[in-house]
């Protein structure tokens, strides 16, 4: 849509009489109009304006710069063809002068109807020598009526000229309004509405011609950070640069092969959907892999640093690709699937592309629902804690209780922590949820302690996201204070991978937490490839041998050796060991043999609701005078 006031006004003149066409030609010939307009403007300037009239005329006169571009047809059929061709070249007519009677061909009413069908915006002027035209009738055939005018022959040249100027300026104003409605003001690209209707017609045409069409859904990976840290003005400028790079990359990006429509889409097939999201349509795709090639080219074009306000910014997009007809039959489905694919690409490796595949649907939808439901779960009071006893193998007593979070969602039912904890971590919800867990666990431990029940500590799992916060130790201290639990009764479990991800930070954070007087355990030990040598530097109190080793100590010699080595080494480093996931007696026997201190697992007890855990603690308390085996029986039941 590139018409400015500087481009000529395209006028279509349709009349079967050659002399009349000549008359129009003389009126609309550029130099005459120009001269007249210049004269008129000079006069107006002299009357109303203090500035140099010639100068002002040059600046203000669109007609002078533009003039008219008349096209002549001698019949209705030819006129319809001319309109069609103009639209196809994106050079539509602003005004059509239509003779009413053009025997022996179809008349002006027929032409008006056809032209209106093709072009809803063009201004149509019905010209007739007879006063037999009924405006209502033609208005019904070629609506809307406000785009129809009537002119009685013989006309005066001024009438034609003024009518053309007035109607063209109305036409242009309307085009500007359309531009605002269908184009993004910031980048000048088609907006979401236009992209959608363009997509609908591209799908139709791909279906008609049995062709393949691809949608590329682009989302910038770190745009929000730029906006937040450098301000919206920089963000806007960045979006403009991104749009320009995408535009030129699409324009020049073809591999040069003639007819290679797949690798070089038209620039009009690029749109800004809003925010930092862009859409590229690749109609006539020759093969599906070409879409990935285009995606990589766009990613490469954006990867070059952008220099803005003293900052060299690098923004990469993640790109999702959906292909018609394979991934969807309609615009909504294709857009949704391309968006999903983009989301997957971003989660996997930002700055890459991914093709949609059906598995994404189920997984992603499930994940979205989890995320949605998770936001409000605390307010709806959907969380509870269960407690799994940690058992001292040597004495047959309960040494600790591990608090395990349970989510019973009103919408989804019970959701496994291995499913929702990662979502809580990604969304940052883990901070409030983790705080709730710690507070609840400490409150519970305090109650048990006040009852004089026999347990030494409550163990609480800490997410890496919580652990990474500088204020986390202070948060723990506040909760201990608030609940009145002695710090020595609290043990925090941090997974091995979190500690190893940033050893310097981990050491500092562990030291701060230790200063509160609490103890620290490394959870899932053995899965994160840490060496004992490095572990020595961390003042942790306990290692929890991962369930995967424990479950195979009776079958796999290697795992048996690893578990035995972890137990022996820990002993020499004076670090306590808990074996996780003990499910049967041979495993327990092995642990006893190795003199492993603590064990936890379904054999001894599944995680229990608070009341059941209290009951178990009470029973163990009552059996305190019994032998170790007797106590074991009480626990295992
Ligand atoms: P984890 O900390 O290693 O917790 C032990 C998990 O192993 C628990 O699963 C427990 O039910 C399960 N388990 C215990 N004994 C056995 C056994 O003998 N056999 C088998 N197959 N499994 C056993 P759960 O409750 O599903 O928790 C899974 C993970 O979710 C936990 O692993 C922990 O990493 C995380 N998690 C649970 N609660 C919280 C929490 O409050 N905060 C955080 N950040 N993570 C939590
Ligand atoms: Mg744990
Ligand atoms: Mg564990």
GROMACS .gro file of C-alpha atoms in nm, residues 71-525:
model
  455
   71UNK     CA    1  -0.630   0.531  -1.847
   72UNK     CA    2  -0.889   0.510  -2.127
   73UNK     CA    3  -1.128   0.230  -2.219
   74UNK     CA    4  -1.395   0.223  -2.484
   75UNK     CA    5  -1.617  -0.042  -2.331
   76UNK     CA    6  -1.742  -0.196  -2.007
   77UNK     CA    7  -1.555  -0.524  -2.047
   78UNK     CA    8  -1.221  -0.350  -2.105
   79UNK     CA    9  -1.284  -0.131  -1.800
   80UNK     CA   10  -1.332  -0.433  -1.574
   81UNK     CA   11  -1.010  -0.584  -1.708
   82UNK     CA   12  -0.820  -0.259  -1.644
   83UNK     CA   13  -0.942  -0.246  -1.283
   84UNK     CA   14  -0.840  -0.606  -1.229
   85UNK     CA   15  -0.493  -0.546  -1.371
   86UNK     CA   16  -0.444  -0.233  -1.165
   87UNK     CA   17  -0.526  -0.418  -0.845
   88UNK     CA   18  -0.295  -0.705  -0.935
   89UNK     CA   19  -0.006  -0.459  -0.979
   90UNK     CA   20  -0.102  -0.285  -0.655
   91UNK     CA   21  -0.180   0.028  -0.858
   92UNK     CA   22  -0.551   0.066  -0.800
   93UNK     CA   23  -0.763   0.341  -0.955
   94UNK     CA   24  -0.884   0.616  -0.729
   95UNK     CA   25  -1.169   0.731  -0.959
   96UNK     CA   26  -1.360   0.572  -1.248
   97UNK     CA   27  -1.567   0.784  -1.488
   98UNK     CA   28  -1.825   0.548  -1.637
   99UNK     CA   29  -2.041   0.625  -1.938
  100UNK     CA   30  -2.389   0.482  -1.887
  101UNK     CA   31  -2.462   0.378  -2.245
  102UNK     CA   32  -2.199   0.200  -2.452
  103UNK     CA   33  -2.386   0.003  -2.719
  104UNK     CA   34  -2.356  -0.267  -2.834
  105UNK     CA   35  -2.162  -0.390  -2.523
  106UNK     CA   36  -2.275  -0.407  -2.160
  107UNK     CA   37  -2.375  -0.075  -2.005
  108UNK     CA   38  -2.227   0.134  -1.726
  109UNK     CA   39  -2.450  -0.023  -1.460
  110UNK     CA   40  -2.307  -0.365  -1.542
  111UNK     CA   41  -1.952  -0.226  -1.535
  112UNK     CA   42  -2.016  -0.048  -1.203
  113UNK     CA   43  -2.138  -0.373  -1.048
  114UNK     CA   44  -1.835  -0.569  -1.166
  115UNK     CA   45  -1.587  -0.299  -1.071
  116UNK     CA   46  -1.738  -0.268  -0.724
  117UNK     CA   47  -1.704  -0.643  -0.674
  118UNK     CA   48  -1.335  -0.618  -0.755
  119UNK     CA   49  -1.255  -0.299  -0.570
  120UNK     CA   50  -1.465  -0.188  -0.274
  121UNK     CA   51  -1.270   0.137  -0.236
  122UNK     CA   52  -1.275   0.298  -0.582
  123UNK     CA   53  -1.487   0.612  -0.641
  124UNK     CA   54  -1.727   0.559  -0.933
  125UNK     CA   55  -1.874   0.850  -1.129
  126UNK     CA   56  -2.173   0.762  -1.351
  127UNK     CA   57  -2.185   0.988  -1.656
  128UNK     CA   58  -2.486   1.012  -1.882
  129UNK     CA   59  -2.636   1.242  -2.140
  130UNK     CA   60  -2.983   1.143  -2.035
  131UNK     CA   61  -3.142   1.206  -1.703
  132UNK     CA   62  -3.268   0.851  -1.694
  133UNK     CA   63  -3.027   0.720  -1.431
  134UNK     CA   64  -3.188   0.625  -1.105
  135UNK     CA   65  -2.928   0.667  -0.832
  136UNK     CA   66  -3.116   0.429  -0.604
  137UNK     CA   67  -3.103   0.154  -0.861
  138UNK     CA   68  -2.730   0.180  -0.928
  139UNK     CA   69  -2.666   0.236  -0.558
  140UNK     CA   70  -2.824  -0.102  -0.502
  141UNK     CA   71  -2.611  -0.266  -0.770
  142UNK     CA   72  -2.278  -0.111  -0.677
  143UNK     CA   73  -2.296  -0.010  -0.312
  144UNK     CA   74  -2.200   0.184  -0.106
  145UNK     CA   75  -2.382   0.492  -0.229
  146UNK     CA   76  -2.126   0.727  -0.081
  147UNK     CA   77  -1.879   0.601  -0.337
  148UNK     CA   78  -2.106   0.675  -0.632
  149UNK     CA   79  -2.137   1.016  -0.798
  150UNK     CA   80  -2.341   1.135  -1.098
  151UNK     CA   81  -2.242   1.369  -1.378
  152UNK     CA   82  -2.466   1.504  -1.646
  153UNK     CA   83  -2.329   1.539  -2.000
  154UNK     CA   84  -2.226   1.770  -2.149
  155UNK     CA   85  -1.994   1.848  -1.861
  156UNK     CA   86  -1.778   2.149  -1.803
  157UNK     CA   87  -1.399   2.081  -1.775
  158UNK     CA   88  -1.394   2.230  -1.424
  159UNK     CA   89  -1.649   1.977  -1.310
  160UNK     CA   90  -1.431   1.687  -1.417
  161UNK     CA   91  -1.115   1.831  -1.268
  162UNK     CA   92  -1.264   1.932  -0.938
  163UNK     CA   93  -1.457   1.612  -0.901
  164UNK     CA   94  -1.143   1.409  -0.967
  165UNK     CA   95  -0.941   1.606  -0.714
  166UNK     CA   96  -1.212   1.593  -0.449
  167UNK     CA   97  -1.286   1.224  -0.492
  168UNK     CA   98  -0.918   1.129  -0.507
  169UNK     CA   99  -0.849   1.313  -0.188
  170UNK     CA  100  -1.143   1.136  -0.019
  171UNK     CA  101  -1.010   0.804  -0.156
  172UNK     CA  102  -0.664   0.876  -0.021
  173UNK     CA  103  -0.794   0.970   0.321
  174UNK     CA  104  -0.982   0.643   0.338
  175UNK     CA  105  -0.671   0.452   0.236
  176UNK     CA  106  -0.485   0.616   0.519
  177UNK     CA  107  -0.749   0.501   0.764
  178UNK     CA  108  -0.722   0.149   0.626
  179UNK     CA  109  -0.347   0.172   0.666
  180UNK     CA  110  -0.391   0.257   1.031
  181UNK     CA  111  -0.629  -0.034   1.079
  182UNK     CA  112  -0.424  -0.293   0.893
  183UNK     CA  113  -0.066  -0.185   0.939
  184UNK     CA  114   0.153  -0.168   1.243
  185UNK     CA  115   0.235   0.197   1.310
  186UNK     CA  116   0.578   0.123   1.457
  187UNK     CA  117   0.730  -0.090   1.183
  188UNK     CA  118   0.496  -0.024   0.888
  189UNK     CA  119   0.447  -0.397   0.849
  190UNK     CA  120   0.103  -0.555   0.804
  191UNK     CA  121  -0.054  -0.609   1.146
  192UNK     CA  122  -0.222  -0.914   1.295
  193UNK     CA  123  -0.559  -0.850   1.127
  194UNK     CA  124  -0.408  -0.818   0.785
  195UNK     CA  125  -0.174  -1.112   0.841
  196UNK     CA  126  -0.476  -1.319   0.930
  197UNK     CA  127  -0.673  -1.235   0.617
  198UNK     CA  128  -0.362  -1.277   0.406
  199UNK     CA  129  -0.313  -1.619   0.563
  200UNK     CA  130  -0.675  -1.716   0.495
  201UNK     CA  131  -0.642  -1.633   0.125
  202UNK     CA  132  -0.299  -1.796   0.102
  203UNK     CA  133  -0.446  -2.116   0.248
  204UNK     CA  134  -0.732  -2.102  -0.001
  205UNK     CA  135  -0.496  -2.060  -0.291
  206UNK     CA  136  -0.262  -2.334  -0.164
  207UNK     CA  137  -0.563  -2.565  -0.133
  208UNK     CA  138  -0.692  -2.477  -0.483
  209UNK     CA  139  -0.353  -2.537  -0.640
  210UNK     CA  140  -0.255  -2.828  -0.417
  211UNK     CA  141   0.050  -2.649  -0.294
  212UNK     CA  142   0.235  -2.641   0.034
  213UNK     CA  143   0.247  -2.331   0.249
  214UNK     CA  144   0.461  -2.265   0.557
  215UNK     CA  145   0.413  -2.024   0.847
  216UNK     CA  146   0.713  -1.904   1.042
  217UNK     CA  147   0.627  -1.768   1.385
  218UNK     CA  148   0.912  -1.557   1.525
  219UNK     CA  149   0.947  -1.441   1.881
  220UNK     CA  150   1.249  -1.248   2.008
  221UNK     CA  151   1.421  -1.424   2.294
  222UNK     CA  152   1.538  -1.143   2.513
  223UNK     CA  153   1.326  -0.850   2.405
  224UNK     CA  154   1.151  -0.810   2.737
  225UNK     CA  155   1.483  -0.759   2.911
  226UNK     CA  156   1.581  -0.486   2.665
  227UNK     CA  157   1.248  -0.314   2.719
  228UNK     CA  158   1.273  -0.343   3.096
  229UNK     CA  159   1.632  -0.234   3.132
  230UNK     CA  160   1.680   0.020   2.852
  231UNK     CA  161   1.328   0.157   2.825
  232UNK     CA  162   1.051   0.148   2.571
  233UNK     CA  163   1.205   0.398   2.332
  234UNK     CA  164   1.505   0.168   2.282
  235UNK     CA  165   1.270  -0.129   2.264
  236UNK     CA  166   1.071   0.041   1.988
  237UNK     CA  167   1.383   0.129   1.795
  238UNK     CA  168   1.503  -0.227   1.825
  239UNK     CA  169   1.174  -0.356   1.686
  240UNK     CA  170   1.209  -0.120   1.390
  241UNK     CA  171   1.558  -0.251   1.321
  242UNK     CA  172   1.438  -0.610   1.354
  243UNK     CA  173   1.152  -0.544   1.110
  244UNK     CA  174   1.391  -0.386   0.861
  245UNK     CA  175   1.635  -0.675   0.886
  246UNK     CA  176   1.361  -0.929   0.836
  247UNK     CA  177   1.228  -0.727   0.544
  248UNK     CA  178   1.559  -0.706   0.366
  249UNK     CA  179   1.655  -1.060   0.448
  250UNK     CA  180   1.333  -1.176   0.283
  251UNK     CA  181   1.380  -0.941  -0.009
  252UNK     CA  182   1.732  -1.044  -0.092
  253UNK     CA  183   1.735  -1.385   0.059
  254UNK     CA  184   1.649  -1.609  -0.238
  255UNK     CA  185   1.924  -1.832  -0.359
  256UNK     CA  186   1.886  -1.676  -0.699
  257UNK     CA  187   1.740  -1.978  -0.871
  258UNK     CA  188   1.474  -1.865  -1.117
  259UNK     CA  189   1.124  -1.933  -0.993
  260UNK     CA  190   1.254  -2.010  -0.649
  261UNK     CA  191   0.947  -1.877  -0.478
  262UNK     CA  192   0.994  -2.097  -0.175
  263UNK     CA  193   1.321  -1.951  -0.058
  264UNK     CA  194   1.233  -1.590  -0.126
  265UNK     CA  195   0.884  -1.497  -0.018
  266UNK     CA  196   0.737  -1.162  -0.107
  267UNK     CA  197   0.805  -0.892   0.146
  268UNK     CA  198   0.428  -0.851   0.189
  269UNK     CA  199   0.426  -1.192   0.352
  270UNK     CA  200   0.596  -1.053   0.660
  271UNK     CA  201   0.381  -0.915   0.942
  272UNK     CA  202   0.414  -0.801   1.300
  273UNK     CA  203   0.165  -0.983   1.515
  274UNK     CA  204   0.223  -0.759   1.814
  275UNK     CA  205   0.486  -0.717   2.085
  276UNK     CA  206   0.800  -0.893   1.970
  277UNK     CA  207   0.620  -1.148   1.753
  278UNK     CA  208   0.647  -1.162   1.377
  279UNK     CA  209   0.496  -1.386   1.113
  280UNK     CA  210   0.637  -1.487   0.776
  281UNK     CA  211   0.431  -1.670   0.514
  282UNK     CA  212   0.603  -1.888   0.260
  283UNK     CA  213   0.348  -1.965  -0.011
  284UNK     CA  214   0.432  -2.215  -0.284
  285UNK     CA  215   0.681  -2.403  -0.075
  286UNK     CA  216   0.864  -2.654  -0.292
  287UNK     CA  217   0.976  -2.869  -0.010
  288UNK     CA  218   0.923  -2.849   0.361
  289UNK     CA  219   1.294  -2.826   0.442
  290UNK     CA  220   1.309  -2.487   0.264
  291UNK     CA  221   1.110  -2.335   0.549
  292UNK     CA  222   1.387  -2.430   0.792
  293UNK     CA  223   1.643  -2.274   0.559
  294UNK     CA  224   1.451  -1.946   0.554
  295UNK     CA  225   1.412  -1.961   0.933
  296UNK     CA  226   1.788  -2.001   0.979
  297UNK     CA  227   1.853  -1.713   0.741
  298UNK     CA  228   1.625  -1.485   0.941
  299UNK     CA  229   1.785  -1.596   1.268
  300UNK     CA  230   2.130  -1.521   1.124
  301UNK     CA  231   2.015  -1.178   1.004
  302UNK     CA  232   1.901  -1.085   1.353
  303UNK     CA  233   2.202  -1.228   1.531
  304UNK     CA  234   2.423  -0.939   1.419
  305UNK     CA  235   2.452  -0.692   1.710
  306UNK     CA  236   2.233  -0.381   1.690
  307UNK     CA  237   2.395  -0.059   1.809
  308UNK     CA  238   2.137   0.141   2.004
  309UNK     CA  239   2.185   0.415   2.261
  310UNK     CA  240   2.547   0.317   2.333
  311UNK     CA  241   2.450  -0.047   2.366
  312UNK     CA  242   2.536  -0.329   2.131
  313UNK     CA  243   2.228  -0.546   2.157
  314UNK     CA  244   2.192  -0.897   2.030
  315UNK     CA  245   1.842  -1.029   1.985
  316UNK     CA  246   1.781  -1.371   1.842
  317UNK     CA  247   1.441  -1.503   1.754
  318UNK     CA  248   1.308  -1.849   1.823
  319UNK     CA  249   1.111  -1.967   1.523
  320UNK     CA  250   0.824  -2.214   1.506
  321UNK     CA  251   0.718  -2.360   1.172
  322UNK     CA  252   0.380  -2.502   1.076
  323UNK     CA  253   0.309  -2.636   0.729
  324UNK     CA  254  -0.020  -2.645   0.538
  325UNK     CA  255  -0.186  -2.892   0.488
  326UNK     CA  256   0.020  -3.122   0.711
  327UNK     CA  257  -0.008  -2.929   1.038
  328UNK     CA  258  -0.353  -2.775   1.002
  329UNK     CA  259  -0.625  -2.689   0.755
  330UNK     CA  260  -0.723  -2.344   0.874
  331UNK     CA  261  -0.555  -2.021   0.978
  332UNK     CA  262  -0.627  -2.059   1.351
  333UNK     CA  263  -0.487  -2.411   1.376
  334UNK     CA  264  -0.178  -2.325   1.174
  335UNK     CA  265  -0.108  -2.014   1.378
  336UNK     CA  266  -0.154  -2.199   1.704
  337UNK     CA  267   0.071  -2.484   1.594
  338UNK     CA  268   0.343  -2.252   1.465
  339UNK     CA  269   0.325  -2.068   1.797
  340UNK     CA  270   0.356  -2.399   1.986
  341UNK     CA  271   0.654  -2.501   1.778
  342UNK     CA  272   0.813  -2.162   1.852
  343UNK     CA  273   0.753  -2.217   2.221
  344UNK     CA  274   0.923  -2.556   2.203
  345UNK     CA  275   1.220  -2.414   2.012
  346UNK     CA  276   1.258  -2.142   2.274
  347UNK     CA  277   1.244  -2.386   2.563
  348UNK     CA  278   1.486  -2.627   2.403
  349UNK     CA  279   1.744  -2.384   2.269
  350UNK     CA  280   1.657  -2.017   2.223
  351UNK     CA  281   1.764  -1.878   1.887
  352UNK     CA  282   1.677  -2.190   1.689
  353UNK     CA  283   1.381  -2.311   1.484
  354UNK     CA  284   1.151  -2.606   1.534
  355UNK     CA  285   0.890  -2.768   1.313
  356UNK     CA  286   0.556  -2.838   1.468
  357UNK     CA  287   0.479  -3.200   1.539
  358UNK     CA  288   0.170  -3.355   1.691
  359UNK     CA  289   0.344  -3.463   2.010
  360UNK     CA  290   0.395  -3.096   2.091
  361UNK     CA  291   0.026  -3.052   2.109
  362UNK     CA  292  -0.057  -3.289   2.389
  363UNK     CA  293   0.255  -3.216   2.592
  364UNK     CA  294   0.237  -2.843   2.548
  365UNK     CA  295  -0.131  -2.819   2.617
  366UNK     CA  296  -0.084  -3.017   2.933
  367UNK     CA  297   0.202  -2.797   3.038
  368UNK     CA  298   0.004  -2.480   2.966
  369UNK     CA  299  -0.283  -2.610   3.177
  370UNK     CA  300  -0.047  -2.694   3.460
  371UNK     CA  301   0.099  -2.347   3.446
  372UNK     CA  302  -0.243  -2.188   3.439
  373UNK     CA  303  -0.371  -2.389   3.733
  374UNK     CA  304  -0.051  -2.353   3.929
  375UNK     CA  305  -0.092  -1.976   3.939
  376UNK     CA  306  -0.374  -1.959   4.198
  377UNK     CA  307  -0.308  -2.298   4.358
  378UNK     CA  308  -0.169  -2.140   4.678
  379UNK     CA  309  -0.469  -1.906   4.708
  380UNK     CA  310  -0.706  -2.195   4.650
  381UNK     CA  311  -0.526  -2.390   4.923
  382UNK     CA  312  -0.460  -2.686   4.694
  383UNK     CA  313  -0.123  -2.783   4.840
  384UNK     CA  314  -0.053  -3.020   5.126
  385UNK     CA  315   0.260  -3.180   5.262
  386UNK     CA  316   0.330  -3.546   5.312
  387UNK     CA  317   0.610  -3.674   5.528
  388UNK     CA  318   0.835  -3.965   5.451
  389UNK     CA  319   1.029  -4.105   5.747
  390UNK     CA  320   1.405  -4.132   5.724
  391UNK     CA  321   1.509  -4.427   5.920
  392UNK     CA  322   1.830  -4.488   6.115
  393UNK     CA  323   1.931  -4.836   6.004
  394UNK     CA  324   2.168  -4.888   6.296
  395UNK     CA  325   1.932  -4.800   6.578
  396UNK     CA  326   1.594  -4.875   6.422
  397UNK     CA  327   1.458  -4.529   6.500
  398UNK     CA  328   1.317  -4.252   6.287
  399UNK     CA  329   1.588  -3.992   6.246
  400UNK     CA  330   1.403  -3.751   6.022
  401UNK     CA  331   1.098  -3.675   5.818
  402UNK     CA  332   1.121  -3.544   5.463
  403UNK     CA  333   0.846  -3.301   5.370
  404UNK     CA  334   0.716  -3.374   5.021
  405UNK     CA  335   0.482  -3.137   4.844
  406UNK     CA  336   0.149  -3.262   4.712
  407UNK     CA  337  -0.079  -3.074   4.475
  408UNK     CA  338  -0.438  -3.172   4.445
  409UNK     CA  339  -0.567  -2.940   4.174
  410UNK     CA  340  -0.942  -2.879   4.153
  411UNK     CA  341  -0.913  -2.891   3.775
  412UNK     CA  342  -0.646  -3.153   3.716
  413UNK     CA  343  -0.666  -3.379   4.020
  414UNK     CA  344  -0.343  -3.495   4.184
  415UNK     CA  345  -0.039  -3.377   3.987
  416UNK     CA  346   0.301  -3.535   4.041
  417UNK     CA  347   0.571  -3.304   4.181
  418UNK     CA  348   0.811  -3.413   3.908
  419UNK     CA  349   0.559  -3.264   3.667
  420UNK     CA  350   0.465  -2.938   3.836
  421UNK     CA  351   0.788  -2.844   4.019
  422UNK     CA  352   0.975  -2.774   3.693
  423UNK     CA  353   0.685  -2.553   3.579
  424UNK     CA  354   0.685  -2.375   3.915
  425UNK     CA  355   1.059  -2.319   3.870
  426UNK     CA  356   1.030  -2.184   3.518
  427UNK     CA  357   0.753  -1.945   3.607
  428UNK     CA  358   0.913  -1.828   3.929
  429UNK     CA  359   0.612  -1.952   4.127
  430UNK     CA  360   0.852  -2.177   4.317
  431UNK     CA  361   0.951  -1.883   4.537
  432UNK     CA  362   0.611  -1.843   4.695
  433UNK     CA  363   0.537  -2.216   4.689
  434UNK     CA  364   0.876  -2.302   4.841
  435UNK     CA  365   0.823  -2.048   5.115
  436UNK     CA  366   0.486  -2.202   5.193
  437UNK     CA  367   0.645  -2.551   5.208
  438UNK     CA  368   0.919  -2.437   5.444
  439UNK     CA  369   0.677  -2.259   5.675
  440UNK     CA  370   0.433  -2.554   5.686
  441UNK     CA  371   0.711  -2.807   5.742
  442UNK     CA  372   0.864  -2.604   6.025
  443UNK     CA  373   0.523  -2.554   6.188
  444UNK     CA  374   0.460  -2.928   6.172
  445UNK     CA  375   0.801  -3.012   6.312
  446UNK     CA  376   0.747  -2.766   6.595
  447UNK     CA  377   0.415  -2.935   6.685
  448UNK     CA  378   0.574  -3.281   6.690
  449UNK     CA  379   0.862  -3.159   6.893
  450UNK     CA  380   0.625  -2.996   7.142
  451UNK     CA  381   0.449  -3.330   7.172
  452UNK     CA  382   0.784  -3.490   7.256
  453UNK     CA  383   0.774  -3.720   6.956
  454UNK     CA  384   1.103  -3.889   6.867
  455UNK     CA  385   1.255  -3.738   6.556
  456UNK     CA  386   1.566  -3.534   6.507
  457UNK     CA  387   1.501  -3.328   6.200
  458UNK     CA  388   1.262  -3.221   5.932
  459UNK     CA  389   1.403  -3.227   5.580
  460UNK     CA  390   1.278  -2.976   5.323
  461UNK     CA  391   1.356  -2.974   4.951
  462UNK     CA  392   1.490  -2.649   4.809
  463UNK     CA  393   1.476  -2.561   4.444
  464UNK     CA  394   1.782  -2.427   4.267
  465UNK     CA  395   1.584  -2.111   4.192
  466UNK     CA  396   1.533  -2.044   4.563
  467UNK     CA  397   1.890  -2.133   4.646
  468UNK     CA  398   2.018  -1.885   4.386
  469UNK     CA  399   1.854  -1.590   4.558
  470UNK     CA  400   2.085  -1.382   4.774
  471UNK     CA  401   1.803  -1.322   5.022
  472UNK     CA  402   1.720  -1.692   5.064
  473UNK     CA  403   1.917  -1.742   5.392
  474UNK     CA  404   1.737  -1.445   5.544
  475UNK     CA  405   1.404  -1.594   5.436
  476UNK     CA  406   1.492  -1.923   5.608
  477UNK     CA  407   1.600  -1.740   5.923
  478UNK     CA  408   1.272  -1.548   5.932
  479UNK     CA  409   1.062  -1.863   5.900
  480UNK     CA  410   1.258  -2.036   6.175
  481UNK     CA  411   1.204  -1.736   6.395
  482UNK     CA  412   0.836  -1.714   6.310
  483UNK     CA  413   0.764  -2.084   6.371
  484UNK     CA  414   0.992  -2.116   6.671
  485UNK     CA  415   1.170  -2.426   6.541
  486UNK     CA  416   1.530  -2.470   6.650
  487UNK     CA  417   1.760  -2.439   6.348
  488UNK     CA  418   1.932  -2.766   6.436
  489UNK     CA  419   1.606  -2.945   6.358
  490UNK     CA  420   1.595  -2.825   5.999
  491UNK     CA  421   1.777  -2.987   5.711
  492UNK     CA  422   1.755  -2.839   5.361
  493UNK     CA  423   1.796  -3.072   5.063
  494UNK     CA  424   1.962  -2.925   4.756
  495UNK     CA  425   2.015  -3.136   4.447
  496UNK     CA  426   2.363  -3.214   4.338
  497UNK     CA  427   2.321  -3.048   3.999
  498UNK     CA  428   2.230  -2.717   4.162
  499UNK     CA  429   2.545  -2.719   4.372
  500UNK     CA  430   2.764  -2.812   4.078
  501UNK     CA  431   2.611  -2.555   3.843
  502UNK     CA  432   2.796  -2.272   4.014
  503UNK     CA  433   3.036  -2.399   4.274
  504UNK     CA  434   3.157  -2.060   4.392
  505UNK     CA  435   2.809  -1.934   4.452
  506UNK     CA  436   2.704  -2.265   4.609
  507UNK     CA  437   2.988  -2.253   4.857
  508UNK     CA  438   2.900  -1.900   4.962
  509UNK     CA  439   2.527  -1.977   4.991
  510UNK     CA  440   2.588  -2.301   5.182
  511UNK     CA  441   2.813  -2.121   5.428
  512UNK     CA  442   2.551  -1.855   5.489
  513UNK     CA  443   2.282  -2.113   5.546
  514UNK     CA  444   2.508  -2.315   5.775
  515UNK     CA  445   2.563  -2.007   5.986
  516UNK     CA  446   2.197  -2.018   6.076
  517UNK     CA  447   2.270  -2.348   6.252
  518UNK     CA  448   2.072  -2.564   6.010
  519UNK     CA  449   2.211  -2.863   5.823
  520UNK     CA  450   2.237  -2.925   5.451
  521UNK     CA  451   2.197  -3.238   5.244
  522UNK     CA  452   2.289  -3.305   4.883
  523UNK     CA  453   1.988  -3.474   4.725
  524UNK     CA  454   1.993  -3.727   4.440
  525UNK     CA  455   2.366  -3.775   4.485
   0.00000   0.00000   0.00000
